[in-house]
Amino acid sequence: MVKIAVDENLSNVRSLLHQEGFDVVRLGDSSGVSAVVTSGMQENLLGIQEITEKAPVIDARGMTPHEVLATLKERLMDVEKLQHR
């Protein structure tokens, strides 16, 4: 199961990702995640920049939950392609 850290303010995104089969965790529990979804407000405060080298960070501001899901899937595929080079 793919582990995704999601800002707790994004409950609609958290619900959709959970329904789609992702393991959804809080931003503070972001160790070993495949991606991070944030509302954009706490990026610098939570040390997300340390994770960005390993996992894509998606800023969900202005996006619907389905747009976040589509972006997440696209970014995860991009990461997988890079790993298989």
PDB file of C-alpha atoms in Angstrom:
ATOM      1  CA  MET A   1       0.000   0.000   0.000  1.00  0.00           C
ATOM      2  CA  VAL A   2       1.363   3.416  -0.975  1.00  0.00           C
ATOM      3  CA  LYS A   3       1.793   5.724   2.032  1.00  0.00           C
ATOM      4  CA  ILE A   4       0.845   9.387   1.512  1.00  0.00           C
ATOM      5  CA  ALA A   5       1.181  12.174   4.114  1.00  0.00           C
ATOM      6  CA  VAL A   6      -1.732  14.607   3.868  1.00  0.00           C
ATOM      7  CA  ASP A   7      -2.376  17.883   5.676  1.00  0.00           C
ATOM      8  CA  GLU A   8      -5.152  17.332   8.222  1.00  0.00           C
ATOM      9  CA  ASN A   9      -6.969  20.430   6.890  1.00  0.00           C
ATOM     10  CA  LEU A  10      -7.575  18.536   3.644  1.00  0.00           C
ATOM     11  CA  SER A  11     -10.139  16.074   4.993  1.00  0.00           C
ATOM     12  CA  ASN A  12     -11.878  15.714   1.614  1.00  0.00           C
ATOM     13  CA  VAL A  13      -8.551  14.807  -0.022  1.00  0.00           C
ATOM     14  CA  ARG A  14      -7.690  12.438   2.827  1.00  0.00           C
ATOM     15  CA  SER A  15     -11.055  10.666   2.395  1.00  0.00           C
ATOM     16  CA  LEU A  16     -10.713  10.292  -1.373  1.00  0.00           C
ATOM     17  CA  LEU A  17      -7.154   8.959  -1.159  1.00  0.00           C
ATOM     18  CA  HIS A  18      -8.199   6.477   1.521  1.00  0.00           C
ATOM     19  CA  GLN A  19     -11.109   5.318  -0.683  1.00  0.00           C
ATOM     20  CA  GLU A  20      -8.641   4.879  -3.557  1.00  0.00           C
ATOM     21  CA  GLY A  21      -6.552   2.495  -1.440  1.00  0.00           C
ATOM     22  CA  PHE A  22      -3.740   4.766  -0.249  1.00  0.00           C
ATOM     23  CA  ASP A  23      -2.378   4.575   3.293  1.00  0.00           C
ATOM     24  CA  VAL A  24      -3.075   8.155   4.438  1.00  0.00           C
ATOM     25  CA  VAL A  25      -1.045   9.532   7.360  1.00  0.00           C
ATOM     26  CA  ARG A  26      -0.632  12.940   9.008  1.00  0.00           C
ATOM     27  CA  LEU A  27       2.148  15.260   7.868  1.00  0.00           C
ATOM     28  CA  GLY A  28       3.927  14.751  11.182  1.00  0.00           C
ATOM     29  CA  ASP A  29       4.050  10.989  10.472  1.00  0.00           C
ATOM     30  CA  SER A  30       5.673  11.451   7.094  1.00  0.00           C
ATOM     31  CA  SER A  31       8.591   9.065   7.510  1.00  0.00           C
ATOM     32  CA  GLY A  32       8.752   6.660   4.597  1.00  0.00           C
ATOM     33  CA  VAL A  33       5.991   8.261   2.550  1.00  0.00           C
ATOM     34  CA  SER A  34       5.802   8.124  -1.232  1.00  0.00           C
ATOM     35  CA  ALA A  35       4.341  11.646  -1.502  1.00  0.00           C
ATOM     36  CA  VAL A  36       3.162  14.615   0.564  1.00  0.00           C
ATOM     37  CA  VAL A  37      -0.037  16.617   0.001  1.00  0.00           C
ATOM     38  CA  THR A  38      -0.187  19.993   1.713  1.00  0.00           C
ATOM     39  CA  SER A  39      -2.497  22.978   1.777  1.00  0.00           C
ATOM     40  CA  GLY A  40       0.640  25.071   1.250  1.00  0.00           C
ATOM     41  CA  MET A  41       0.512  26.850   4.576  1.00  0.00           C
ATOM     42  CA  GLN A  42       2.910  24.778   6.647  1.00  0.00           C
ATOM     43  CA  GLU A  43       5.530  23.667   4.141  1.00  0.00           C
ATOM     44  CA  ASN A  44       8.425  25.418   5.858  1.00  0.00           C
ATOM     45  CA  LEU A  45       7.167  24.906   9.398  1.00  0.00           C
ATOM     46  CA  LEU A  46       7.011  21.127   9.310  1.00  0.00           C
ATOM     47  CA  GLY A  47      10.346  20.463   7.675  1.00  0.00           C
ATOM     48  CA  ILE A  48       8.757  19.137   4.521  1.00  0.00           C
ATOM     49  CA  GLN A  49      11.783  20.349   2.606  1.00  0.00           C
ATOM     50  CA  GLU A  50      13.714  17.432   4.150  1.00  0.00           C
ATOM     51  CA  ILE A  51      11.279  14.959   2.588  1.00  0.00           C
ATOM     52  CA  THR A  52      11.145  16.563  -0.847  1.00  0.00           C
ATOM     53  CA  GLU A  53      14.377  14.930  -1.932  1.00  0.00           C
ATOM     54  CA  LYS A  54      12.694  11.540  -1.575  1.00  0.00           C
ATOM     55  CA  ALA A  55       9.010  12.198  -2.242  1.00  0.00           C
ATOM     56  CA  PRO A  56       7.031  14.618  -4.410  1.00  0.00           C
ATOM     57  CA  VAL A  57       5.184  17.393  -2.586  1.00  0.00           C
ATOM     58  CA  ILE A  58       1.810  18.436  -3.986  1.00  0.00           C
ATOM     59  CA  ASP A  59       0.396  21.833  -3.047  1.00  0.00           C
ATOM     60  CA  ALA A  60      -3.367  21.268  -3.082  1.00  0.00           C
ATOM     61  CA  ARG A  61      -4.328  24.962  -2.946  1.00  0.00           C
ATOM     62  CA  GLY A  62      -7.065  25.635  -5.498  1.00  0.00           C
ATOM     63  CA  MET A  63      -7.392  21.973  -6.495  1.00  0.00           C
ATOM     64  CA  THR A  64     -10.365  19.659  -6.147  1.00  0.00           C
ATOM     65  CA  PRO A  65      -9.777  16.295  -4.437  1.00  0.00           C
ATOM     66  CA  HIS A  66      -9.952  14.568  -7.836  1.00  0.00           C
ATOM     67  CA  GLU A  67      -7.361  16.971  -9.279  1.00  0.00           C
ATOM     68  CA  VAL A  68      -5.090  16.183  -6.330  1.00  0.00           C
ATOM     69  CA  LEU A  69      -5.589  12.457  -6.959  1.00  0.00           C
ATOM     70  CA  ALA A  70      -4.758  12.813 -10.671  1.00  0.00           C
ATOM     71  CA  THR A  71      -1.657  14.896  -9.878  1.00  0.00           C
ATOM     72  CA  LEU A  72      -0.569  12.409  -7.223  1.00  0.00           C
ATOM     73  CA  LYS A  73      -0.867   9.448  -9.586  1.00  0.00           C
ATOM     74  CA  GLU A  74       1.051  11.334 -12.286  1.00  0.00           C
ATOM     75  CA  ARG A  75       3.869  12.281  -9.915  1.00  0.00           C
ATOM     76  CA  LEU A  76       4.121   8.758  -8.526  1.00  0.00           C
ATOM     77  CA  MET A  77       4.414   7.380 -12.064  1.00  0.00           C
ATOM     78  CA  ASP A  78       7.145   9.936 -12.821  1.00  0.00           C
ATOM     79  CA  VAL A  79       9.087   8.881  -9.717  1.00  0.00           C
ATOM     80  CA  GLU A  80       8.724   5.220 -10.648  1.00  0.00           C
ATOM     81  CA  LYS A  81       9.999   5.901 -14.178  1.00  0.00           C
ATOM     82  CA  LEU A  82      13.045   7.725 -12.802  1.00  0.00           C
ATOM     83  CA  GLN A  83      13.836   4.822 -10.475  1.00  0.00           C
ATOM     84  CA  HIS A  84      13.826   2.364 -13.382  1.00  0.00           C
ATOM     85  CA  ARG A  85      16.351   4.270 -15.474  1.00  0.00           C
TER      86      ARG A  85
END
